[in-house]
Amino acid sequence: MSDKVEVLVVAPLMPFLMEALRGQYTVHDRIHAGDPAAFAAAAPRIRAIVANGEAKVPRALIAQLPALEMISVFGVGYDGVDVSAARERGVPVTNTPEVLNDDVADLAIGLLISIARRIPQADRFVRGGEWLKGPIALARKVTGARVGIVGMGRIGQAIAHRALAFRMEVSYTARSPRDNVPYTYYPDAAALAEAVDFLVVITPGGAATRGLIDASVLKALGPQGYLVNVARGTVVDQPALIEALQQGVIAGAALDVFIDEPNVPIELSRLDNVVLTPHVGSGTRQTREAMADLTFNNLRAHFAGEPLLTPVDA
Ligand code: 8YV
């Protein structure tokens, strides 16, 4: 048997990250889910878990790995990891902050413009020969509109910077007002929604934000308002959103994330006032490579006895 460190990969990862991991470690790819015998045999030797932003690393899994030393997440969000269970065991968790800020902010603005200007709908209009029958309906102006950002962390601030270039009036809600931003603060999502044309959600997932954007927030956003979600599906009450879209309680929504990915409710797909993307906020080659490097280098640092590059809660 080789003396390579053994790691458990718990989610599908980019091929270039898998290749780097396989070059350095003995990699067990998702055996915890698909191969109980192999998992039982390897579990006592597994010293690290590699996850992604959507992966689940529950307490029960951590408990089955007595030699576990660290969890490296390929993603900024680590709501799927039971960080308390890891902390109790003295197992640090790392993620990939900063390197994906630009991509997620770019997509947020792209989705906002897409739903307001109905770009995918216009594309379908041309392809379907509808243009020959007459002009398309008018859309909603973006420049100068009021945008409310739910979550004013690093990505929220990157979205705000871009919104300013569109001369948008930026306001936000967060657990508490931030003293490093000049935007108007609202104490809760409903008050913010009431005051804006576009509500952009970029707050961490997890128990603290589950269902934060509920029927009352959507009602406050109103029939001229649009929702953009580039955070986690769990932050929005998805059935309430579907109903709001069907009933015209809000004007439209652009969504990159869903409750049960990759399953998207058929009701959403049937609606014309939505734009749907398959969780691609960080999905460019450049950014995914930077995320892979950081995921790998956190593992490398740990096993070299060096400080972790980006531990969570740091
Ligand atoms: C995913 C994400 O990690 O960073 C996050 O929190 O949700 C994404 O970047 C990515 O899709 C890889 O699975």
PDB file of N, CA and C in Angstrom, residues 6-11 26-50 56-68 89:
ATOM      1  N   GLU A   6      -4.666   9.839   2.207  1.00  0.00           N
ATOM      2  CA  GLU A   6      -5.923   9.436   1.553  1.00  0.00           C
ATOM      3  C   GLU A   6      -6.991  10.503   1.773  1.00  0.00           C
ATOM      4  N   VAL A   7      -7.658  10.873   0.690  1.00  0.00           N
ATOM      5  CA  VAL A   7      -8.706  11.892   0.786  1.00  0.00           C
ATOM      6  C   VAL A   7     -10.007  11.369   0.187  1.00  0.00           C
ATOM      7  N   LEU A   8     -11.103  11.854   0.759  1.00  0.00           N
ATOM      8  CA  LEU A   8     -12.427  11.479   0.253  1.00  0.00           C
ATOM      9  C   LEU A   8     -13.015  12.678  -0.484  1.00  0.00           C
ATOM     10  N   VAL A   9     -13.328  12.472  -1.747  1.00  0.00           N
ATOM     11  CA  VAL A   9     -14.014  13.501  -2.537  1.00  0.00           C
ATOM     12  C   VAL A   9     -15.511  13.216  -2.422  1.00  0.00           C
ATOM     13  N   VAL A  10     -16.302  14.213  -2.006  1.00  0.00           N
ATOM     14  CA  VAL A  10     -17.727  13.944  -1.748  1.00  0.00           C
ATOM     15  C   VAL A  10     -18.654  14.579  -2.773  1.00  0.00           C
ATOM     16  N   ALA A  11     -18.097  15.122  -3.852  1.00  0.00           N
ATOM     17  CA  ALA A  11     -18.936  15.769  -4.870  1.00  0.00           C
ATOM     18  C   ALA A  11     -18.229  15.666  -6.214  1.00  0.00           C
ATOM     19  N   THR A  26      -4.064   9.675  -2.497  1.00  0.00           N
ATOM     20  CA  THR A  26      -4.927   8.556  -2.880  1.00  0.00           C
ATOM     21  C   THR A  26      -6.352   9.065  -2.750  1.00  0.00           C
ATOM     22  N   VAL A  27      -7.047   9.140  -3.886  1.00  0.00           N
ATOM     23  CA  VAL A  27      -8.362   9.787  -3.915  1.00  0.00           C
ATOM     24  C   VAL A  27      -9.470   8.742  -3.923  1.00  0.00           C
ATOM     25  N   HIS A  28     -10.378   8.858  -2.978  1.00  0.00           N
ATOM     26  CA  HIS A  28     -11.571   8.009  -2.958  1.00  0.00           C
ATOM     27  C   HIS A  28     -12.736   8.868  -3.435  1.00  0.00           C
ATOM     28  N   ASP A  29     -13.221   8.568  -4.632  1.00  0.00           N
ATOM     29  CA  ASP A  29     -14.226   9.434  -5.253  1.00  0.00           C
ATOM     30  C   ASP A  29     -15.643   8.977  -4.903  1.00  0.00           C
ATOM     31  N   ARG A  30     -16.253   9.682  -3.994  1.00  0.00           N
ATOM     32  CA  ARG A  30     -17.660   9.488  -3.608  1.00  0.00           C
ATOM     33  C   ARG A  30     -17.998   8.054  -3.198  1.00  0.00           C
ATOM     34  N   ILE A  31     -17.043   7.319  -2.648  1.00  0.00           N
ATOM     35  CA  ILE A  31     -17.335   5.944  -2.210  1.00  0.00           C
ATOM     36  C   ILE A  31     -18.299   5.934  -1.026  1.00  0.00           C
ATOM     37  N   HIS A  32     -18.374   7.047  -0.287  1.00  0.00           N
ATOM     38  CA  HIS A  32     -19.301   7.096   0.862  1.00  0.00           C
ATOM     39  C   HIS A  32     -20.746   6.974   0.390  1.00  0.00           C
ATOM     40  N   ALA A  33     -20.991   7.381  -0.870  1.00  0.00           N
ATOM     41  CA  ALA A  33     -22.370   7.345  -1.387  1.00  0.00           C
ATOM     42  C   ALA A  33     -22.628   6.078  -2.196  1.00  0.00           C
ATOM     43  N   GLY A  34     -21.604   5.600  -2.905  1.00  0.00           N
ATOM     44  CA  GLY A  34     -21.885   4.530  -3.858  1.00  0.00           C
ATOM     45  C   GLY A  34     -21.273   3.176  -3.551  1.00  0.00           C
ATOM     46  N   ASP A  35     -20.355   3.105  -2.588  1.00  0.00           N
ATOM     47  CA  ASP A  35     -19.634   1.845  -2.396  1.00  0.00           C
ATOM     48  C   ASP A  35     -19.361   1.611  -0.898  1.00  0.00           C
ATOM     49  N   PRO A  36     -20.385   1.144  -0.176  1.00  0.00           N
ATOM     50  CA  PRO A  36     -20.264   1.023   1.288  1.00  0.00           C
ATOM     51  C   PRO A  36     -19.084   0.158   1.724  1.00  0.00           C
ATOM     52  N   ALA A  37     -18.791  -0.899   0.989  1.00  0.00           N
ATOM     53  CA  ALA A  37     -17.696  -1.789   1.405  1.00  0.00           C
ATOM     54  C   ALA A  37     -16.356  -1.068   1.279  1.00  0.00           C
ATOM     55  N   ALA A  38     -16.157  -0.388   0.144  1.00  0.00           N
ATOM     56  CA  ALA A  38     -14.911   0.352  -0.064  1.00  0.00           C
ATOM     57  C   ALA A  38     -14.801   1.475   0.962  1.00  0.00           C
ATOM     58  N   PHE A  39     -15.938   2.102   1.268  1.00  0.00           N
ATOM     59  CA  PHE A  39     -15.918   3.199   2.236  1.00  0.00           C
ATOM     60  C   PHE A  39     -15.527   2.681   3.617  1.00  0.00           C
ATOM     61  N   ALA A  40     -16.147   1.565   4.022  1.00  0.00           N
ATOM     62  CA  ALA A  40     -15.852   1.000   5.347  1.00  0.00           C
ATOM     63  C   ALA A  40     -14.367   0.639   5.451  1.00  0.00           C
ATOM     64  N   ALA A  41     -13.806   0.140   4.343  1.00  0.00           N
ATOM     65  CA  ALA A  41     -12.394  -0.261   4.368  1.00  0.00           C
ATOM     66  C   ALA A  41     -11.464   0.950   4.442  1.00  0.00           C
ATOM     67  N   ALA A  42     -11.824   2.027   3.712  1.00  0.00           N
ATOM     68  CA  ALA A  42     -10.917   3.185   3.625  1.00  0.00           C
ATOM     69  C   ALA A  42     -11.121   4.187   4.757  1.00  0.00           C
ATOM     70  N   ALA A  43     -12.317   4.218   5.332  1.00  0.00           N
ATOM     71  CA  ALA A  43     -12.685   5.275   6.296  1.00  0.00           C
ATOM     72  C   ALA A  43     -11.639   5.530   7.380  1.00  0.00           C
ATOM     73  N   PRO A  44     -11.067   4.475   7.993  1.00  0.00           N
ATOM     74  CA  PRO A  44     -10.112   4.737   9.078  1.00  0.00           C
ATOM     75  C   PRO A  44      -8.857   5.493   8.631  1.00  0.00           C
ATOM     76  N   ARG A  45      -8.588   5.494   7.313  1.00  0.00           N
ATOM     77  CA  ARG A  45      -7.347   6.137   6.827  1.00  0.00           C
ATOM     78  C   ARG A  45      -7.595   7.499   6.179  1.00  0.00           C
ATOM     79  N   ILE A  46      -8.853   7.886   6.029  1.00  0.00           N
ATOM     80  CA  ILE A  46      -9.142   9.143   5.306  1.00  0.00           C
ATOM     81  C   ILE A  46      -8.811  10.344   6.186  1.00  0.00           C
ATOM     82  N   ARG A  47      -7.926  11.208   5.675  1.00  0.00           N
ATOM     83  CA  ARG A  47      -7.450  12.340   6.484  1.00  0.00           C
ATOM     84  C   ARG A  47      -8.003  13.685   6.020  1.00  0.00           C
ATOM     85  N   ALA A  48      -8.656  13.698   4.841  1.00  0.00           N
ATOM     86  CA  ALA A  48      -9.245  14.967   4.381  1.00  0.00           C
ATOM     87  C   ALA A  48     -10.470  14.681   3.535  1.00  0.00           C
ATOM     88  N   ILE A  49     -11.388  15.642   3.568  1.00  0.00           N
ATOM     89  CA  ILE A  49     -12.551  15.607   2.678  1.00  0.00           C
ATOM     90  C   ILE A  49     -12.407  16.771   1.715  1.00  0.00           C
ATOM     91  N   VAL A  50     -12.712  16.524   0.437  1.00  0.00           N
ATOM     92  CA  VAL A  50     -12.793  17.619  -0.533  1.00  0.00           C
ATOM     93  C   VAL A  50     -14.247  17.677  -1.000  1.00  0.00           C
ATOM     94  N   LYS A  56     -22.897  17.977   0.671  1.00  0.00           N
ATOM     95  CA  LYS A  56     -23.278  17.795   2.077  1.00  0.00           C
ATOM     96  C   LYS A  56     -22.145  17.066   2.807  1.00  0.00           C
ATOM     97  N   VAL A  57     -21.692  17.665   3.898  1.00  0.00           N
ATOM     98  CA  VAL A  57     -20.756  16.978   4.792  1.00  0.00           C
ATOM     99  C   VAL A  57     -21.395  17.011   6.176  1.00  0.00           C
ATOM    100  N   PRO A  58     -22.296  16.070   6.444  1.00  0.00           N
ATOM    101  CA  PRO A  58     -23.027  16.088   7.707  1.00  0.00           C
ATOM    102  C   PRO A  58     -22.196  15.534   8.866  1.00  0.00           C
ATOM    103  N   ARG A  59     -22.685  15.771  10.057  1.00  0.00           N
ATOM    104  CA  ARG A  59     -22.048  15.271  11.284  1.00  0.00           C
ATOM    105  C   ARG A  59     -21.805  13.762  11.194  1.00  0.00           C
ATOM    106  N   ALA A  60     -22.804  13.035  10.649  1.00  0.00           N
ATOM    107  CA  ALA A  60     -22.692  11.567  10.596  1.00  0.00           C
ATOM    108  C   ALA A  60     -21.490  11.135   9.762  1.00  0.00           C
ATOM    109  N   LEU A  61     -21.214  11.836   8.685  1.00  0.00           N
ATOM    110  CA  LEU A  61     -20.067  11.479   7.848  1.00  0.00           C
ATOM    111  C   LEU A  61     -18.761  11.784   8.592  1.00  0.00           C
ATOM    112  N   ILE A  62     -18.718  12.962   9.217  1.00  0.00           N
ATOM    113  CA  ILE A  62     -17.506  13.346   9.966  1.00  0.00           C
ATOM    114  C   ILE A  62     -17.226  12.306  11.056  1.00  0.00           C
ATOM    115  N   ALA A  63     -18.306  11.836  11.697  1.00  0.00           N
ATOM    116  CA  ALA A  63     -18.165  10.872  12.796  1.00  0.00           C
ATOM    117  C   ALA A  63     -17.596   9.537  12.321  1.00  0.00           C
ATOM    118  N   GLN A  64     -17.796   9.223  11.048  1.00  0.00           N
ATOM    119  CA  GLN A  64     -17.288   7.939  10.531  1.00  0.00           C
ATOM    120  C   GLN A  64     -15.826   7.996  10.116  1.00  0.00           C
ATOM    121  N   LEU A  65     -15.201   9.167  10.248  1.00  0.00           N
ATOM    122  CA  LEU A  65     -13.827   9.325   9.775  1.00  0.00           C
ATOM    123  C   LEU A  65     -12.914   9.714  10.949  1.00  0.00           C
ATOM    124  N   PRO A  66     -12.413   8.719  11.686  1.00  0.00           N
ATOM    125  CA  PRO A  66     -11.637   8.999  12.891  1.00  0.00           C
ATOM    126  C   PRO A  66     -10.310   9.710  12.629  1.00  0.00           C
ATOM    127  N   ALA A  67      -9.770   9.575  11.408  1.00  0.00           N
ATOM    128  CA  ALA A  67      -8.466  10.188  11.115  1.00  0.00           C
ATOM    129  C   ALA A  67      -8.606  11.540  10.418  1.00  0.00           C
ATOM    130  N   LEU A  68      -9.860  12.028  10.305  1.00  0.00           N
ATOM    131  CA  LEU A  68     -10.094  13.265   9.541  1.00  0.00           C
ATOM    132  C   LEU A  68      -9.354  14.444  10.153  1.00  0.00           C
ATOM    133  N   ARG A  89     -14.426  18.464  16.566  1.00  0.00           N
ATOM    134  CA  ARG A  89     -13.356  17.484  16.358  1.00  0.00           C
ATOM    135  C   ARG A  89     -12.004  18.146  16.119  1.00  0.00           C
TER     136      ARG A  89
END
